[in-house]
Amino acid sequence: MSFRGNSLACKKENQEKIMTPFADSMFNEITRCPWCNSESREDWGEPQDGIQAVECSKCGLIYMGKMLNAEGLAKFYSDHLSQVHLADENKRQQRELMYQLEFKYIHGFTGPCSVLDVGCSGGYFLDVFKEQGYETLGVEIGTEGAAECGKKHSVYQGDFAFMDFDRKFDLIVFRGVIEHIPLPKTYLEKALSLLNDGGYIYITSTPNAQSVPCRVFKDKWRLHNPLPHLMHFSVRHFDEYFASHGFCKRGEHFLYEETPYANIEEDILLVAKAIEAVREGKKIDFASPPFYGVMMSVVYQKEGEQ
């Protein structure tokens, strides 16, 4: 089964299975933008699973109006590895190929060094780094993921923002993680404090809110999953943040054609079909395909490099 074989109906079924066990007490209503703290916002798309997404009128961040609180997050990630990350063998194999592509990109900047993977799950991305001579360490909030990662790498289990480290790192990775964090700047600030001079921050496999599918499909965007994906960033959010802390941007890349998900002709036709529906004032009744610009990889370097 290919990536595109999952219909919108299947996507909704999977979301409902995840949503079912969570009581109302496990959610917090969000009244301010998690990025800029503004209260000004407008609804974005239609509600999904009882969660309305909104777009900040000040900074443009798209975020969920209701998010899991600490109790809900602990429950969600307790068995995330087995129930979501490893549940589909086809997706697992595709992800292995993505690890190689994403590693190749950052390796061109750093070479072997010390790397901290924040939200490392079972340590599968770290495996690629270790094979290439990197010194690896992971952080994972989920108990299953931390246990699996610990079989191969040094790992800390818990909330990254509140952890104490006795060392710094040359490279800190956020792979498909920052959009899951209720207060993302707390994680980024922690990472800044742990980075060696000349070190790199690598944000990869992160949905891009400025991509055509996000802007056209909105709540039918395949990566709009309101329970785990708490917000949708644009590259400029990170550009502005890291520039304000004296970092230099070293790279920006959007993997698509080289990925196992791409079917260029079919994907273009589906996006064109959606654009036509919007022009005609019709609702889009199918999920977006993989496409150009959807998943960002960005690299920033701390001042102090030679």
Coordinates of C-alpha atoms in Angstrom, one line a residue:
M1 CA 0.0 0.0 0.0
S2 CA 1.4 3.4 -0.9
F3 CA 1.2 6.7 1.0
R4 CA -1.5 8.0 -1.4
G5 CA -3.6 4.9 -0.8
N6 CA -4.9 6.3 2.5
S7 CA -8.2 8.0 1.8
L8 CA -9.5 11.0 3.7
A9 CA -12.0 8.6 5.3
C10 CA -9.1 6.4 6.6
K11 CA -7.4 9.5 7.9
K12 CA -10.5 10.4 9.9
E13 CA -11.0 6.9 11.2
N14 CA -7.4 6.9 12.5
Q15 CA -8.0 10.3 14.2
E16 CA -11.2 9.1 15.8
K17 CA -9.4 6.0 17.2
I18 CA -6.8 8.3 18.8
M19 CA -9.4 10.8 20.0
T20 CA -11.7 8.3 21.7
P21 CA -9.8 7.7 24.9
F22 CA -9.2 11.3 25.8
A23 CA -11.6 13.0 28.3
D24 CA -12.4 16.7 28.1
S25 CA -10.3 17.2 31.3
M26 CA -7.2 16.3 29.2
F27 CA -7.6 19.3 27.0
N28 CA -6.8 23.0 27.5
E29 CA -8.6 25.8 25.6
I30 CA -6.0 28.0 23.9
T31 CA -6.8 31.7 23.8
R32 CA -3.4 33.2 22.9
C33 CA -1.0 32.4 20.1
P34 CA 1.7 30.0 21.4
W35 CA 4.3 31.8 19.3
C36 CA 3.7 35.5 19.7
N37 CA 1.1 35.6 22.6
S38 CA -1.5 37.6 20.6
E39 CA -5.2 37.0 21.2
S40 CA -6.2 38.2 17.7
R41 CA -7.0 35.4 15.4
E42 CA -9.4 34.0 12.8
D43 CA -10.8 30.5 12.3
W44 CA -8.9 28.4 9.8
G45 CA -10.7 25.7 7.9
E46 CA -13.4 23.6 9.4
P47 CA -13.3 21.9 12.8
Q48 CA -11.8 18.4 12.8
D49 CA -12.7 16.0 15.6
G50 CA -14.1 18.8 17.6
I51 CA -11.0 21.0 17.4
Q52 CA -11.1 24.3 15.5
A53 CA -7.8 25.5 14.0
V54 CA -7.2 29.3 14.1
E55 CA -4.7 31.6 12.4
C56 CA -2.9 34.3 14.4
S57 CA -3.6 37.7 12.9
K58 CA -0.3 39.0 14.1
C59 CA 2.3 36.4 13.2
G60 CA 0.4 34.0 10.9
L61 CA 0.9 30.9 13.0
I62 CA -1.9 28.3 12.5
Y63 CA -2.6 26.6 15.8
M64 CA -5.3 24.5 17.4
G65 CA -7.9 26.2 19.7
K66 CA -7.8 23.2 22.0
M67 CA -4.7 21.2 22.9
L68 CA -3.9 18.2 25.1
N69 CA -2.6 19.3 28.5
A70 CA 0.2 17.5 30.4
E71 CA -2.1 14.6 31.5
G72 CA -3.3 14.2 27.9
L73 CA 0.1 14.4 26.4
A74 CA 1.5 11.8 28.8
K75 CA -1.4 9.4 27.8
F76 CA -1.0 10.1 24.1
Y77 CA 2.8 9.4 24.0
S78 CA 2.8 6.5 26.5
D79 CA 2.2 3.9 23.7
H80 CA 2.8 6.1 20.6
L81 CA 5.7 4.0 19.4
S82 CA 3.7 0.7 19.1
Q83 CA 0.3 2.2 18.3
V84 CA 1.3 4.8 15.7
H85 CA 5.0 4.8 14.8
L86 CA 5.4 1.1 14.1
A87 CA 1.8 0.2 13.4
D88 CA 2.1 0.4 9.6
E89 CA 5.1 -1.5 8.1
N90 CA 4.8 0.3 4.7
K91 CA 5.1 3.6 6.4
R92 CA 7.9 2.4 8.6
Q93 CA 9.9 1.4 5.5
Q94 CA 9.2 4.8 3.8
R95 CA 10.4 6.5 7.0
E96 CA 13.6 4.6 6.9
L97 CA 14.3 6.0 3.4
M98 CA 13.5 9.5 4.7
Y99 CA 16.0 9.2 7.5
Q100 CA 18.7 8.6 4.9
L101 CA 17.7 11.6 2.9
E102 CA 17.4 13.9 5.9
F103 CA 20.7 12.7 7.3
K104 CA 22.5 13.2 4.0
Y105 CA 21.3 16.9 4.0
I106 CA 22.6 17.8 7.5
H107 CA 25.7 15.7 7.2
G108 CA 26.8 18.0 4.4
F109 CA 27.0 20.8 7.0
T110 CA 28.4 19.1 10.1
G111 CA 30.2 15.9 9.5
P112 CA 30.5 13.5 12.5
C113 CA 30.0 15.3 15.8
S114 CA 27.9 15.2 18.9
V115 CA 24.2 15.1 18.2
L116 CA 21.1 15.4 20.4
D117 CA 17.8 14.3 18.9
V118 CA 14.9 15.9 20.7
G119 CA 11.8 13.7 20.4
C120 CA 13.8 10.7 19.2
S121 CA 11.1 8.1 19.6
G122 CA 12.8 4.7 19.3
G123 CA 16.1 6.2 18.2
Y124 CA 15.7 5.2 14.5
F125 CA 17.0 8.5 13.1
L126 CA 19.9 8.4 15.6
D127 CA 20.8 5.0 14.3
V128 CA 21.8 6.6 11.0
F129 CA 24.0 9.1 12.7
K130 CA 25.6 6.5 14.9
E131 CA 26.4 4.4 11.8
Q132 CA 28.3 7.3 10.4
G133 CA 30.4 8.0 13.5
Y134 CA 28.4 10.6 15.3
E135 CA 28.2 10.6 19.1
T136 CA 24.4 10.2 19.8
L137 CA 22.0 11.1 22.6
G138 CA 18.3 11.3 22.5
V139 CA 15.4 12.8 24.5
E140 CA 11.9 11.2 24.4
I141 CA 8.8 12.0 26.4
G142 CA 7.2 8.6 25.6
T143 CA 8.0 5.7 27.8
E144 CA 8.0 3.1 25.0
G145 CA 10.1 5.2 22.7
A146 CA 12.7 6.0 25.4
A147 CA 13.0 2.4 26.4
E148 CA 13.6 1.3 22.8
C149 CA 16.1 4.1 22.1
G150 CA 17.9 3.3 25.3
K151 CA 18.9 -0.1 23.9
K152 CA 21.1 1.6 21.3
H153 CA 21.8 5.2 22.5
S154 CA 22.1 7.3 25.6
V155 CA 18.6 8.7 26.2
Y156 CA 16.8 10.9 28.6
Q157 CA 13.0 10.3 29.2
G158 CA 10.8 13.2 30.0
D159 CA 10.0 16.8 29.0
F160 CA 13.0 18.4 27.3
A161 CA 12.3 21.9 28.5
F162 CA 12.8 20.9 32.2
M163 CA 15.8 18.6 31.8
D164 CA 19.3 19.3 33.2
F165 CA 22.3 18.5 31.1
D166 CA 26.0 18.6 32.1
R167 CA 27.3 19.1 28.6
K168 CA 26.6 20.9 25.2
F169 CA 26.2 19.6 21.7
D170 CA 27.4 20.3 18.2
L171 CA 24.1 19.5 16.5
I172 CA 20.6 19.5 17.9
V173 CA 17.8 17.9 15.8
F174 CA 14.1 18.4 15.8
R175 CA 12.7 15.9 13.4
G176 CA 8.9 16.1 13.1
V177 CA 8.7 17.4 16.6
I178 CA 8.4 21.1 17.0
E179 CA 4.8 21.1 15.7
H180 CA 3.8 18.7 18.6
I181 CA 5.0 21.1 21.4
P182 CA 2.4 23.3 23.1
L183 CA 4.9 26.0 23.8
P184 CA 7.6 25.5 21.1
K185 CA 9.8 28.4 22.1
T186 CA 10.5 26.7 25.5
Y187 CA 12.1 23.8 23.5
L188 CA 14.0 26.1 21.2
E189 CA 15.3 28.2 24.1
K190 CA 16.5 25.1 25.8
A191 CA 18.2 24.0 22.6
L192 CA 20.0 27.3 22.3
S193 CA 21.4 26.9 25.8
L194 CA 22.8 23.5 25.0
L195 CA 24.5 24.3 21.7
N196 CA 28.3 24.7 21.3
D197 CA 29.6 27.8 19.5
G198 CA 29.5 27.1 15.8
G199 CA 26.9 24.4 16.5
Y200 CA 23.8 23.7 14.4
I201 CA 20.0 23.5 14.9
Y202 CA 18.3 21.2 12.4
I203 CA 14.5 21.3 12.0
T204 CA 13.4 18.7 9.5
S205 CA 10.3 16.7 8.5
T206 CA 8.2 19.6 9.7
P207 CA 5.0 20.6 7.8
N208 CA 5.2 24.0 6.0
A209 CA 2.1 26.2 6.4
Q210 CA 3.1 28.2 3.3
S211 CA 3.0 25.2 1.0
V212 CA 0.3 25.1 -1.7
P213 CA -1.5 22.1 -0.2
C214 CA -1.8 23.8 3.2
R215 CA -3.2 27.0 1.7
V216 CA -5.5 25.3 -0.7
F217 CA -6.8 22.2 1.2
K218 CA -6.7 23.7 4.7
D219 CA -8.4 21.2 7.0
K220 CA -8.2 18.6 4.2
W221 CA -4.4 19.0 4.2
R222 CA -3.1 15.5 4.9
L223 CA -0.8 16.9 7.6
H224 CA -3.5 18.7 9.5
N225 CA -4.0 16.2 12.3
P226 CA -5.3 18.4 15.2
L227 CA -4.6 16.1 18.1
P228 CA -0.8 15.6 17.5
H229 CA 0.0 18.5 15.2
L230 CA -0.7 21.4 17.5
M231 CA 0.4 24.1 15.1
H232 CA 1.6 24.7 11.6
F233 CA 4.7 26.9 11.0
S234 CA 6.1 28.7 8.1
V235 CA 9.8 28.9 7.4
R236 CA 9.8 32.6 8.3
H237 CA 8.8 31.8 11.9
F238 CA 12.1 30.0 12.4
D239 CA 14.1 32.5 10.2
E240 CA 13.0 35.4 12.4
Y241 CA 13.4 33.5 15.7
F242 CA 16.9 32.3 15.0
A243 CA 18.0 35.6 13.4
S244 CA 16.9 37.4 16.6
H245 CA 19.3 35.2 18.6
G246 CA 22.2 35.9 16.3
F247 CA 22.1 32.6 14.3
C248 CA 23.0 32.4 10.6
K249 CA 20.7 30.5 8.3
R250 CA 22.8 27.9 6.5
G251 CA 20.2 25.9 4.5
E252 CA 16.6 25.4 3.4
H253 CA 15.3 22.4 1.6
F254 CA 12.0 20.8 0.8
L255 CA 12.2 17.0 0.0
Y256 CA 9.7 15.8 -2.4
E257 CA 10.7 14.3 -5.8
E258 CA 13.4 12.1 -4.2
T259 CA 11.1 10.8 -1.5
P260 CA 9.2 7.4 -1.6
Y261 CA 5.9 9.4 -1.4
A262 CA 6.1 11.3 -4.7
N263 CA 4.0 10.6 -7.8
I264 CA 4.6 13.8 -9.6
E265 CA 2.0 13.7 -12.3
E266 CA -0.8 12.3 -10.0
D267 CA 0.0 14.8 -7.3
I268 CA -0.1 17.8 -9.6
L269 CA -3.4 16.7 -11.0
L270 CA -4.9 16.3 -7.5
V271 CA -3.7 19.8 -6.5
A272 CA -5.0 21.3 -9.7
K273 CA -8.4 19.6 -9.0
A274 CA -8.5 21.1 -5.5
I275 CA -7.6 24.6 -6.9
E276 CA -10.4 24.3 -9.4
A277 CA -12.9 23.3 -6.7
V278 CA -11.9 26.3 -4.6
R279 CA -12.4 28.6 -7.6
E280 CA -15.8 27.2 -8.2
G281 CA -16.8 27.6 -4.5
K282 CA -17.0 23.9 -3.9
K283 CA -15.8 21.9 -0.9
I284 CA -12.8 19.7 -1.3
D285 CA -13.8 16.2 -0.4
F286 CA -10.4 14.4 -0.7
A287 CA -7.1 14.7 1.2
S288 CA -4.1 16.5 -0.2
P289 CA -1.3 14.5 -1.9
P290 CA 2.4 14.7 -1.1
F291 CA 3.7 17.8 -3.0
Y292 CA 6.5 20.3 -3.4
G293 CA 7.2 22.5 -0.4
V294 CA 5.2 20.6 2.1
M295 CA 7.9 19.3 4.4
M296 CA 10.6 21.8 5.4
S297 CA 14.2 21.1 6.4
V298 CA 16.1 24.2 7.7
V299 CA 19.5 24.6 9.2
Y300 CA 20.8 27.4 11.5
Q301 CA 24.2 27.9 12.9
K302 CA 25.2 29.6 16.2
E303 CA 27.8 32.4 16.0
G304 CA 31.3 31.5 16.8
E305 CA 32.1 29.4 13.8
Q306 CA 35.4 29.8 12.1

